[in-house]
Coordinates of C-alpha atoms and ligand atoms in Angstrom, one line a residue:
M772 CA 103.3 169.1 54.0
K773 CA 105.5 170.5 56.8
K774 CA 106.0 166.6 57.7
V775 CA 107.9 165.7 54.7
L776 CA 109.7 169.2 55.2
L777 CA 110.3 167.7 58.1
V778 CA 111.3 164.1 57.8
Y779 CA 114.0 165.7 54.6
L780 CA 115.3 168.6 57.0
R781 CA 116.3 166.1 60.0
P782 CA 120.3 164.8 58.5
Y783 CA 120.8 168.4 58.8
Y784 CA 119.4 169.7 62.4
V785 CA 123.3 169.7 62.8
R786 CA 124.5 171.8 59.5
M787 CA 121.0 174.0 60.7
A788 CA 122.2 174.7 64.1
L789 CA 126.0 175.8 62.8
G790 CA 124.2 178.3 60.2
F791 CA 122.6 179.5 62.6
I792 CA 124.7 180.5 65.3
V793 CA 126.8 181.6 62.4
K794 CA 124.4 184.1 60.6
F795 CA 123.1 185.3 64.9
M796 CA 126.3 186.4 65.0
G797 CA 126.6 188.5 62.1
T798 CA 123.5 190.0 63.3
L799 CA 124.5 190.5 66.9
F800 CA 127.6 192.5 64.6
D801 CA 124.9 194.3 62.7
L802 CA 122.3 195.5 65.5
F803 CA 125.5 196.8 67.7
L804 CA 126.7 199.2 65.1
P805 CA 124.2 202.1 65.5
W806 CA 124.1 201.6 69.1
L807 CA 128.1 202.3 68.2
L808 CA 127.4 205.7 66.5
A809 CA 125.4 206.8 69.2
Y810 CA 127.6 205.9 71.9
I811 CA 130.6 207.7 69.3
I812 CA 127.4 211.2 69.2
D813 CA 127.1 211.4 72.7
T814 CA 129.6 209.7 74.5
V815 CA 132.2 210.1 72.5
A816 CA 132.3 212.9 70.2
P817 CA 131.5 216.5 73.0
T818 CA 134.6 215.1 75.2
G819 CA 136.6 216.3 71.5
R820 CA 139.4 213.7 71.8
R821 CA 140.2 212.2 69.2
D822 CA 142.3 209.0 69.2
L823 CA 138.7 207.3 71.3
I824 CA 136.8 208.4 68.6
L825 CA 139.5 206.3 66.5
Q826 CA 139.7 203.9 68.6
C827 CA 135.9 203.9 68.3
G828 CA 135.3 203.7 64.3
L829 CA 137.7 201.6 63.8
L830 CA 135.8 198.8 65.8
M831 CA 132.6 199.9 63.5
A832 CA 134.5 198.7 60.7
L833 CA 135.8 195.6 62.3
C834 CA 132.2 194.7 63.3
A835 CA 131.1 196.2 59.6
V836 CA 133.3 193.0 58.3
G837 CA 132.8 190.9 61.2
A838 CA 128.6 191.5 60.4
F839 CA 129.6 190.4 56.1
S840 CA 131.6 187.4 56.3
F841 CA 129.5 185.4 58.6
N842 CA 126.1 186.4 56.7
V843 CA 129.0 185.5 53.6
I844 CA 129.8 182.7 55.3
A845 CA 125.6 181.2 56.6
N846 CA 123.9 182.3 53.1
R847 CA 126.7 180.3 52.4
M848 CA 125.6 177.1 54.9
A849 CA 121.8 177.4 54.3
S850 CA 122.1 176.9 50.3
A851 CA 124.6 174.2 50.7
V852 CA 121.6 172.0 53.3
A853 CA 118.7 173.8 50.7
R854 CA 120.3 172.3 47.9
D855 CA 121.3 168.6 49.9
A856 CA 117.9 168.9 51.5
T857 CA 115.9 169.1 47.7
R858 CA 118.6 166.6 46.3
A859 CA 117.0 164.1 48.1
I860 CA 113.3 165.2 48.6
R861 CA 113.8 165.0 44.5
H862 CA 115.6 161.5 44.7
D863 CA 112.9 159.8 46.5
L864 CA 110.2 162.2 44.6
F865 CA 111.9 160.2 41.0
A866 CA 112.5 156.4 42.7
R867 CA 108.2 157.3 43.8
I868 CA 107.6 157.9 39.9
M869 CA 109.3 155.1 38.7
R870 CA 107.7 152.6 40.9
L871 CA 104.6 154.2 40.4
S872 CA 102.0 151.5 39.5
A873 CA 100.3 152.1 35.6
A874 CA 97.4 153.5 36.4
Q875 CA 98.4 155.6 39.9
T876 CA 100.5 157.2 36.6
D877 CA 97.4 157.4 34.2
E878 CA 96.0 159.5 37.6
A879 CA 98.6 161.7 39.0
T880 CA 99.2 162.1 34.7
K881 CA 102.5 162.4 33.1
P882 CA 102.7 166.0 32.9
S883 CA 102.1 166.9 35.9
L884 CA 104.4 163.7 37.4
I885 CA 106.9 166.5 34.7
S886 CA 106.4 169.5 36.9
R887 CA 106.5 168.1 40.3
L888 CA 109.4 166.6 39.8
T889 CA 110.8 170.1 38.7
T890 CA 109.2 173.6 39.6
D891 CA 107.7 172.9 42.9
T892 CA 111.2 170.3 43.8
Y893 CA 112.4 174.2 42.8
N894 CA 110.2 175.5 44.9
I895 CA 110.5 173.7 48.0
N896 CA 114.5 174.9 47.3
Q897 CA 113.8 178.5 46.7
M898 CA 111.8 178.6 49.6
L899 CA 114.7 176.6 52.5
G900 CA 117.0 178.5 51.2
R901 CA 115.2 181.6 52.0
V902 CA 113.3 180.3 55.4
Q903 CA 117.0 179.5 56.3
R904 CA 119.0 182.9 54.9
L905 CA 116.4 185.5 56.0
G906 CA 114.1 183.0 58.9
V907 CA 117.1 183.5 62.0
R908 CA 118.5 187.3 60.2
A909 CA 114.7 189.7 60.2
P910 CA 113.5 187.5 63.5
I911 CA 116.4 188.6 65.5
L912 CA 116.9 191.9 63.7
T913 CA 113.6 192.5 65.1
V914 CA 113.1 191.5 68.7
G915 CA 116.9 192.8 69.8
G916 CA 116.2 196.1 66.8
I917 CA 113.3 196.4 69.5
L918 CA 115.0 195.2 72.8
I919 CA 117.4 198.0 72.1
T920 CA 115.5 200.4 70.9
L921 CA 113.7 199.8 74.1
T922 CA 117.0 201.0 76.2
L923 CA 116.4 204.2 73.8
D924 CA 113.7 205.2 74.6
P925 CA 110.5 203.1 75.3
M926 CA 107.8 206.2 74.5
L927 CA 109.1 206.0 70.6
T928 CA 108.8 201.5 71.1
L929 CA 105.4 201.2 71.8
I930 CA 104.6 203.8 69.0
L931 CA 106.7 201.1 67.0
I932 CA 105.7 198.1 68.8
S933 CA 102.0 198.9 68.3
V934 CA 102.6 198.1 65.2
L935 CA 103.4 194.8 64.8
P936 CA 100.9 192.8 65.5
V937 CA 98.4 194.2 62.9
I938 CA 101.1 193.5 60.8
A939 CA 101.5 189.8 61.4
L940 CA 97.8 189.4 61.3
L941 CA 98.0 190.6 57.7
T942 CA 100.6 189.1 56.5
V943 CA 99.5 184.7 57.8
K944 CA 95.7 186.0 56.8
I945 CA 97.0 187.1 53.1
S946 CA 99.3 184.5 52.2
K947 CA 96.5 181.2 54.0
F948 CA 94.0 182.9 51.2
S949 CA 97.3 182.5 48.9
I950 CA 98.0 178.5 49.1
P951 CA 95.0 177.5 47.2
L952 CA 95.9 180.7 44.8
Y953 CA 99.6 179.1 43.7
R954 CA 98.4 175.3 43.7
R955 CA 95.5 176.6 41.0
V956 CA 99.2 178.0 39.6
Q957 CA 101.1 174.9 40.0
E958 CA 97.9 173.1 38.7
A959 CA 98.0 175.3 34.9
S960 CA 102.0 175.5 34.3
D961 CA 100.8 171.2 34.4
R962 CA 98.5 171.8 31.4
L963 CA 101.1 174.1 29.3
V964 CA 103.8 171.2 30.9
R965 CA 101.3 169.0 29.1
L966 CA 100.5 170.8 25.6
V967 CA 104.9 171.8 25.7
R968 CA 104.9 167.5 24.9
E969 CA 102.9 166.8 23.1
D970 CA 104.1 169.5 20.9
A971 CA 107.4 168.9 20.6
A972 CA 106.2 164.7 20.1
G973 CA 104.4 165.7 17.7
I974 CA 106.1 168.6 15.8
R975 CA 106.5 166.5 12.4
V976 CA 102.4 166.2 12.4
I977 CA 101.8 170.0 13.6
R978 CA 104.7 171.0 10.4
A979 CA 103.6 168.4 8.1
L980 CA 99.8 169.7 8.6
S981 CA 100.6 173.1 8.8
T982 CA 98.9 173.3 12.0
G983 CA 101.4 175.7 13.6
D984 CA 98.4 178.3 14.1
T985 CA 96.1 176.1 16.1
E986 CA 99.3 175.1 17.8
R987 CA 99.5 179.1 19.0
A988 CA 96.0 179.3 19.7
R989 CA 96.1 176.6 22.7
F990 CA 99.6 177.2 23.4
D991 CA 98.1 180.9 24.2
E992 CA 95.4 180.6 26.2
V993 CA 97.3 177.7 28.3
S994 CA 99.8 180.4 28.7
R995 CA 97.2 183.3 29.6
E996 CA 95.4 180.6 32.2
V997 CA 98.9 179.8 33.5
V998 CA 99.2 183.6 33.6
S999 CA 95.9 184.7 35.4
C1000 CA 96.7 182.3 37.9
E1001 CA 99.8 183.6 38.6
R1002 CA 98.4 187.0 38.4
E1003 CA 96.1 186.6 40.7
A1004 CA 98.5 184.7 43.5
S1005 CA 101.1 187.5 42.7
G1006 CA 98.9 189.8 43.2
T1007 CA 97.1 188.7 46.3
M1008 CA 100.8 187.5 48.1
A1009 CA 101.3 191.5 47.4
R1010 CA 99.2 193.8 49.2
I1011 CA 101.6 191.8 51.8
E1012 CA 105.1 194.8 51.5
P1013 CA 102.8 197.5 50.5
S1014 CA 100.2 197.6 53.9
T1015 CA 103.3 196.9 55.6
S1016 CA 105.5 198.9 54.2
M1017 CA 102.9 201.7 54.8
L1018 CA 101.7 200.6 58.1
L1019 CA 106.0 200.5 59.9
N1020 CA 106.2 204.2 57.4
S1021 CA 103.3 205.7 59.0
A1022 CA 104.6 204.3 63.1
Q1023 CA 107.8 206.0 61.9
V1024 CA 106.0 208.8 60.9
A1025 CA 105.0 209.6 64.1
V1026 CA 108.7 208.5 65.7
I1027 CA 109.7 211.5 64.3
L1028 CA 107.0 214.1 65.0
A1029 CA 107.3 212.6 68.8
G1030 CA 111.8 212.3 68.4
A1031 CA 111.2 216.4 67.2
L1032 CA 109.4 216.8 70.5
R1033 CA 110.9 215.0 72.8
V1034 CA 114.7 216.3 71.5
A1035 CA 113.1 220.2 71.8
S1036 CA 111.8 219.7 75.1
G1037 CA 116.0 218.4 76.6
K1038 CA 113.9 214.4 77.2
C1039 CA 116.4 213.1 74.5
E1040 CA 120.2 213.2 73.1
V1041 CA 120.2 214.0 69.2
G1042 CA 122.7 211.0 68.7
R1043 CA 120.3 208.4 70.0
I1044 CA 116.7 209.9 68.3
L1045 CA 119.4 209.2 64.8
A1046 CA 119.6 205.1 66.5
F1047 CA 116.7 204.8 67.0
M1048 CA 115.6 205.9 63.2
T1049 CA 118.9 203.7 62.4
Y1050 CA 118.0 201.0 64.1
F1051 CA 113.7 201.1 63.1
T1052 CA 115.3 201.1 59.5
I1053 CA 116.7 197.7 60.2
I1054 CA 113.3 197.0 62.0
L1055 CA 110.8 198.0 59.0
N1056 CA 113.9 195.5 56.5
A1057 CA 113.7 193.3 58.8
V1058 CA 109.8 192.9 59.0
V1059 CA 109.1 193.0 55.2
N1060 CA 111.4 191.0 54.2
I1061 CA 110.0 188.8 57.2
S1062 CA 106.8 189.5 54.4
K1063 CA 108.3 188.3 51.9
M1064 CA 109.7 185.0 53.1
F1065 CA 105.5 184.0 53.4
V1066 CA 105.3 184.6 49.8
V1067 CA 108.1 182.0 49.2
F1068 CA 106.7 180.1 52.7
S1069 CA 103.1 180.3 50.2
R1070 CA 104.4 178.8 46.9
A1071 CA 106.9 175.7 48.6
A1072 CA 103.6 174.9 50.6
A1073 CA 101.6 174.4 47.5
S1074 CA 104.2 172.3 46.2
A1075 CA 105.1 170.6 48.3
D1076 CA 101.6 169.4 49.3
R1077 CA 102.5 168.0 45.6
V1078 CA 105.5 165.8 46.4
A1079 CA 104.0 164.7 49.4
A1080 CA 100.9 163.6 47.6
I1081 CA 103.8 161.4 45.1
I1082 CA 105.8 160.0 48.2
D1083 CA 103.1 159.1 50.1
L1084 CA 101.4 157.6 47.4
P1085 CA 100.6 153.4 48.9
E1086 CA 101.9 150.5 46.9
D1087 CA 98.7 150.0 45.0
M1088 CA 100.2 146.6 43.3
T1089 CA 101.5 144.5 46.5
V1090 CA 102.6 140.8 45.8
L1091 CA 100.1 139.2 47.8
P1092 CA 102.2 135.6 49.7
P1093 CA 100.6 133.4 48.1
E1094 CA 98.3 131.6 50.8
L1095 CA 96.1 134.7 49.9
S1096 CA 96.0 134.1 46.5
G1097 CA 92.7 132.3 47.3
S1098 CA 92.9 130.7 43.7
E1099 CA 93.1 126.9 42.2
P1100 CA 96.3 127.1 40.1
P1101 CA 95.2 126.2 36.6
K1102 CA 96.0 122.5 35.4
A1103 CA 98.7 120.5 34.4
S1104 CA 98.4 119.1 31.2
P1105 CA 99.7 115.7 30.7
E1106 CA 100.9 116.3 27.7
A1107 CA 102.3 120.2 27.5
G1108 CA 102.8 120.4 31.3
V1109 CA 101.8 123.4 33.5
P1110 CA 101.2 126.5 31.3
A1111 CA 103.4 129.6 30.8
I1112 CA 100.8 131.9 30.5
A1113 CA 96.8 131.6 31.7
F1114 CA 93.7 133.9 31.6
D1115 CA 90.8 132.6 34.1
H1116 CA 87.7 135.0 32.6
V1117 CA 89.6 138.1 33.0
S1118 CA 87.8 140.8 32.2
F1119 CA 89.1 144.9 33.0
R1120 CA 88.6 148.4 33.4
Y1121 CA 90.6 151.5 33.1
G1122 CA 90.0 153.9 36.2
H1123 CA 87.6 156.2 36.3
S1124 CA 85.9 154.8 32.9
G1125 CA 82.8 152.6 32.9
E1126 CA 83.1 150.4 30.3
N1127 CA 85.4 147.1 30.0
A1128 CA 88.0 147.0 28.0
L1129 CA 88.4 143.5 28.5
T1130 CA 85.3 140.8 29.0
D1131 CA 86.2 137.4 30.7
I1132 CA 89.3 136.9 28.9
S1133 CA 90.1 132.9 29.3
F1134 CA 93.0 130.8 27.6
S1135 CA 96.2 128.3 28.2
L1136 CA 99.5 129.2 26.3
Y1137 CA 102.2 126.0 27.4
P1138 CA 105.6 126.8 28.0
G1139 CA 107.4 127.3 23.7
Q1140 CA 104.0 127.8 22.4
T1141 CA 103.3 131.5 20.3
L1142 CA 100.1 133.6 21.2
G1143 CA 98.7 135.8 18.0
I1144 CA 96.2 139.0 18.9
I1145 CA 95.1 140.3 16.7
G1146 CA 91.7 142.7 16.5
E1147 CA 91.2 146.1 14.9
T1148 CA 92.3 148.7 16.9
G1149 CA 90.8 149.7 20.1
A1150 CA 90.4 146.0 20.4
G1151 CA 91.7 145.7 23.8
K1152 CA 94.8 143.5 22.3
S1153 CA 98.0 146.1 24.2
T1154 CA 95.3 145.9 27.2
L1155 CA 95.8 142.1 27.1
I1156 CA 99.1 142.3 27.1
R1157 CA 99.9 145.4 29.6
L1158 CA 97.7 143.0 32.5
L1159 CA 100.0 139.7 31.4
M1160 CA 102.8 141.7 32.2
R1161 CA 100.6 142.7 35.6
F1162 CA 100.9 146.5 34.4
Y1163 CA 97.4 146.5 36.1
D1164 CA 96.1 143.9 38.1
P1165 CA 92.5 142.7 36.3
T1166 CA 89.7 143.9 37.4
E1167 CA 88.3 140.4 37.9
G1168 CA 89.4 136.8 37.4
R1169 CA 93.1 135.7 37.2
V1170 CA 96.3 135.8 35.5
Y1171 CA 98.7 132.9 36.3
L1172 CA 102.9 133.0 34.8
F1173 CA 103.9 129.4 34.8
G1174 CA 101.0 128.1 37.5
R1175 CA 100.9 130.2 39.4
D1176 CA 98.9 133.9 40.1
A1177 CA 100.8 136.6 38.6
K1178 CA 100.1 138.9 42.2
T1179 CA 102.1 136.3 44.3
I1180 CA 104.9 136.9 42.2
P1181 CA 107.4 139.8 43.8
T1182 CA 107.8 142.6 40.4
S1183 CA 111.6 141.7 40.1
E1184 CA 111.3 138.3 39.3
L1185 CA 107.3 138.3 37.3
R1186 CA 109.5 141.6 35.3
A1187 CA 112.9 139.0 34.5
H1188 CA 110.0 136.2 33.3
F1189 CA 109.7 139.1 30.0
G1190 CA 111.2 140.6 27.3
A1191 CA 108.4 142.4 25.7
A1192 CA 109.2 145.2 22.3
F1193 CA 106.5 148.3 21.9
Q1194 CA 105.6 149.8 19.2
S1195 CA 105.5 153.3 20.8
D1196 CA 108.9 152.2 23.1
T1197 CA 111.0 154.1 23.7
L1198 CA 115.3 154.4 22.3
F1199 CA 117.2 156.7 24.7
E1200 CA 120.0 158.7 23.7
D1201 CA 123.0 156.1 24.1
T1202 CA 124.8 153.4 21.8
I1203 CA 122.9 150.9 20.4
A1204 CA 124.4 148.3 22.3
G1205 CA 122.8 150.1 25.7
N1206 CA 119.7 150.4 24.0
I1207 CA 119.3 146.7 23.8
R1208 CA 120.9 146.3 27.1
L1209 CA 119.4 148.8 28.6
G1210 CA 121.3 148.9 32.3
R1211 CA 121.0 145.0 32.6
P1212 CA 124.2 142.2 32.8
L1213 CA 124.1 140.9 29.8
T1214 CA 127.2 140.5 27.4
D1215 CA 128.6 141.3 24.7
A1216 CA 127.8 137.8 22.0
Q1217 CA 124.9 138.1 23.7
V1218 CA 123.5 142.0 22.4
V1219 CA 124.6 141.2 19.0
E1220 CA 123.7 137.5 18.9
A1221 CA 120.1 139.1 19.9
A1222 CA 120.9 141.8 16.8
R1223 CA 121.2 138.9 14.7
D1224 CA 118.5 137.4 15.8
A1225 CA 116.1 140.9 15.1
Q1226 CA 117.5 141.2 12.0
A1227 CA 119.3 144.1 12.8
Y1228 CA 122.8 143.0 13.1
A1229 CA 123.1 143.6 9.0
F1230 CA 122.2 147.9 9.0
V1231 CA 124.5 147.5 12.3
E1232 CA 126.8 145.9 11.2
D1233 CA 127.4 148.4 8.2
D1234 CA 128.0 151.5 10.1
K1235 CA 131.3 152.4 10.8
Q1236 CA 130.4 153.0 14.7
G1237 CA 128.2 149.9 14.6
F1238 CA 127.1 148.5 17.9
D1239 CA 129.1 151.7 19.3
T1240 CA 126.4 154.0 16.8
G1241 CA 125.0 156.7 19.4
L1242 CA 121.4 157.2 18.7
S1243 CA 120.0 160.6 18.9
I1244 CA 117.2 161.1 21.3
R1245 CA 114.4 158.8 20.7
G1246 CA 116.2 157.3 18.5
N1247 CA 115.3 159.9 15.7
N1248 CA 118.4 159.2 13.4
L1249 CA 117.0 155.7 12.4
S1250 CA 114.7 154.8 10.0
G1251 CA 110.8 153.4 11.4
G1252 CA 111.6 149.6 10.4
Q1253 CA 115.7 150.6 11.8
K1254 CA 114.0 151.6 15.8
Q1255 CA 111.7 148.5 15.4
R1256 CA 114.5 145.9 14.9
V1257 CA 116.8 147.5 17.6
L1258 CA 113.5 147.5 20.2
I1259 CA 112.8 143.5 19.1
A1260 CA 116.4 143.1 19.7
R1261 CA 115.9 144.7 23.7
A1262 CA 113.1 142.5 23.8
L1263 CA 115.2 139.5 22.7
C1264 CA 118.5 140.0 24.1
G1265 CA 119.2 137.3 27.2
K1266 CA 116.4 135.0 25.3
P1267 CA 114.1 135.4 28.7
D1268 CA 111.5 133.0 29.2
I1269 CA 108.1 134.8 27.5
V1270 CA 108.6 138.0 24.6
V1271 CA 105.7 139.8 24.0
M1272 CA 106.1 141.8 21.6
D1273 CA 103.3 144.2 20.8
D1274 CA 102.1 145.4 17.0
S1275 CA 106.6 145.6 17.3
S1276 CA 106.6 144.3 13.4
S1277 CA 104.4 147.1 11.4
A1278 CA 107.1 148.8 9.9
L1279 CA 108.9 145.6 8.7
D1280 CA 109.2 145.2 5.3
Y1281 CA 107.4 141.3 4.3
K1282 CA 110.6 140.2 3.7
T1283 CA 112.3 140.9 6.6
D1284 CA 109.6 140.1 8.8
A1285 CA 109.6 136.4 7.7
A1286 CA 113.3 136.4 8.5
L1287 CA 112.5 137.3 11.6
R1288 CA 109.4 135.2 13.1
A1289 CA 112.0 132.0 10.7
A1290 CA 115.0 133.4 13.1
L1291 CA 112.1 133.1 16.5
R1292 CA 111.2 129.7 15.2
E1293 CA 113.8 128.0 15.1
R1294 CA 116.5 129.1 17.3
Y1295 CA 113.7 130.2 20.7
A1296 CA 111.7 127.4 20.7
D1297 CA 112.1 127.0 24.4
T1298 CA 111.2 130.8 24.4
T1299 CA 106.7 131.5 24.9
R1300 CA 106.2 134.2 22.4
V1301 CA 103.0 136.8 22.8
M1302 CA 103.5 138.6 19.3
V1303 CA 100.2 141.0 19.0
A1304 CA 99.6 142.3 15.0
Q1305 CA 97.6 143.8 12.5
R1306 CA 98.7 141.1 9.7
I1307 CA 97.9 137.6 9.8
S1308 CA 100.6 136.6 8.2
S1309 CA 102.5 137.4 11.3
V1310 CA 100.5 135.2 13.5
A1311 CA 99.2 132.7 10.9
G1312 CA 101.9 130.6 12.2
A1313 CA 101.1 130.5 16.2
D1314 CA 99.8 127.7 18.0
L1315 CA 96.4 130.2 19.2
I1316 CA 95.2 132.6 17.8
L1317 CA 92.7 135.4 19.8
V1318 CA 91.2 137.6 17.4
L1319 CA 89.3 139.8 19.7
S1320 CA 86.2 142.6 19.0
G1321 CA 85.6 144.7 21.5
G1322 CA 87.2 143.6 24.1
R1323 CA 85.7 139.9 23.8
V1324 CA 87.8 136.8 22.0
L1325 CA 85.3 136.6 19.4
A1326 CA 87.3 133.3 18.5
C1327 CA 90.2 131.5 19.0
G1328 CA 92.6 128.7 17.9
T1329 CA 94.9 127.3 14.9
H1330 CA 95.4 129.8 11.2
E1331 CA 93.9 126.6 9.7
Q1332 CA 90.2 126.2 12.9
L1333 CA 90.4 130.1 12.7
L1334 CA 89.9 130.7 7.5
A1335 CA 87.2 127.9 8.4
S1336 CA 85.1 128.8 11.3
C1337 CA 85.6 133.2 11.7
S1338 CA 84.0 134.7 9.4
V1339 CA 85.5 137.9 10.7
Y1340 CA 89.2 135.6 10.5
Q1341 CA 87.5 135.2 6.9
E1342 CA 87.5 138.9 5.9
L1343 CA 91.4 139.8 7.5
Y1344 CA 92.7 137.3 5.6
A1345 CA 90.9 138.3 2.3
S1346 CA 91.4 141.0 2.4
Q1347 CA 95.0 141.2 3.4
M1348 CA 96.1 138.2 0.8
G1349 CA 94.1 140.5 -2.0
G1350 CA 96.5 143.8 -0.9
L1351 CA 99.1 141.3 -1.2
S1352 CA 98.7 140.2 -4.6
A1353 CA 97.3 144.0 -6.2
Ligands
LIG606 P1 94.4 147.7 21.0 O1 95.5 147.5 21.1 O2 93.8 146.3 20.7 O3 94.2 149.1 19.9 P2 93.7 148.9 23.5 O4 94.1 147.8 24.3 O5 95.1 149.5 23.6 O6 93.4 148.4 22.0 O7 92.5 149.8 24.2 C1 91.8 148.8 24.6 C2 90.4 150.2 25.0 O8 90.3 150.2 25.9 C3 90.0 151.1 24.4 O9 88.9 151.5 24.1 C4 90.3 152.7 25.0 O10 90.3 153.7 24.5 C5 90.3 152.3 26.1 N1 92.0 152.6 26.9 C6 93.2 151.9 26.3 N2 94.3 152.7 27.2 C7 93.3 153.3 28.5 C8 94.1 153.9 29.6 N3 95.2 154.1 29.5 N4 93.1 154.8 30.8 C9 91.8 154.6 29.7 N5 91.0 153.9 28.7 C10 92.0 153.1 28.4

């Protein structure tokens, strides 16, 4: 964890050093004040010279202003470094999260990624600020204070010094113990974020089914867990401060006792004892501050570990050089050329799950052809698409795109082949044009063309602002069918080589669905299309239809072939056609 912090602090070493120097000077002024006071009381005051006393008083005021100004400047510099370093950490963490493979995202979980990006980086920010503000000042005050008290009265200083190792040992021991406790606090807050995300996303169904009380109880439970973890961690750390104060206060009592005896016996002057006590208070505060620093440090150490765990994750979807692919590319057919998509005995299992989500899938699809995929929920349709777009690598077998092993194609090139619309895709808080374009360099004409093909043009143009109509978060100001059409326009925009639609026309009425299919047929004849659907009518015109069940290809062929040979397909057809005529 220290490594990750050091890497990010390196560019700020000069700024930090400057800040430390300013802080150092401010702290020296702080330390000089009580000494000056003792000097006035013991040396200047007895002479009775008012002008000298006034001069010394003025010097004290100057020191106080100096201490204040330097401390303020140094604190501002420290906050700026903490802010910039945290921004760099957050930036890199965000960039790494964007590049995580689907399997790595599954493993880390989205709520945990959110809290790493928010609370964990916040904890680091707090620590960087606090350590710079107090990390220099408190030790200088402690060491400087001890050195000055040694010159004032070495005997009394020894009493003070004797308790410091005990305090140091206590602080380090307790802090070490608390780091895993803070890790548990962060894990519990991951669960809290997950629940809030789920509830916020499902607020409508929660209201519709009046399950608010159940959700409140669930929230309460997780919330209690966060509180109890936090209580345990903070409770442990809270032991440091009272113990430190108690030890220091006991030492102070001893110092007062010994000091009184020494003044009484004439071995020491009152002014010195007064200065000594002031230094003692300064040292006491400094040591308490150091122990407080350990609290933020322990919390930030746990957070830095969690951030580093993501930033340091190795790339698990590396692009292989073609010669390492070790596979024979699929043969080109004399009539149709090289297949646009080929699956060669592909099997796949998610992360730690024991069962295959897909088993032994093989098929070839040539450029300009359409693949229809149909099957019950959980049959593996979406998984097949995820392998096709290389969100995951197959556990066995290979996926080929235009004759190349998908693993050998650089990610940006691979993704540029695709335009995809998924059922649960996100619409962003942006204009309709912005949502269709999605940051790609596409012209207005291409956006309008895609909207027209996706049957979205009519309803977009109906609106006063047309393509500049702003969408609310997740496109909540559109109907289900309108959302799907914007998503389909996004997939079609720029005429990619392969268009994938994963159950993305389910909310369209039959007429619009038919118009969409006709537009695809006529205007996207060269585009290879992959359509996942529940309705047979959506895939009936496909060149190849895969009927999936339990992750296996039950049957494949054209609509007519399947109608003639596949009983599952026949039943599906009968039920859907029956549904239509009813
Ligand atoms: P379909 O799209 O046909 O409804 P999926 O491809 O989504 O089916 O799912 C196929 C199987 O894989 C299901 O059993 C599902 O539970 C499992 N599955 C899907 N996604 C994941 C995931 N991210 N992690 C683990 N298992 C998954």
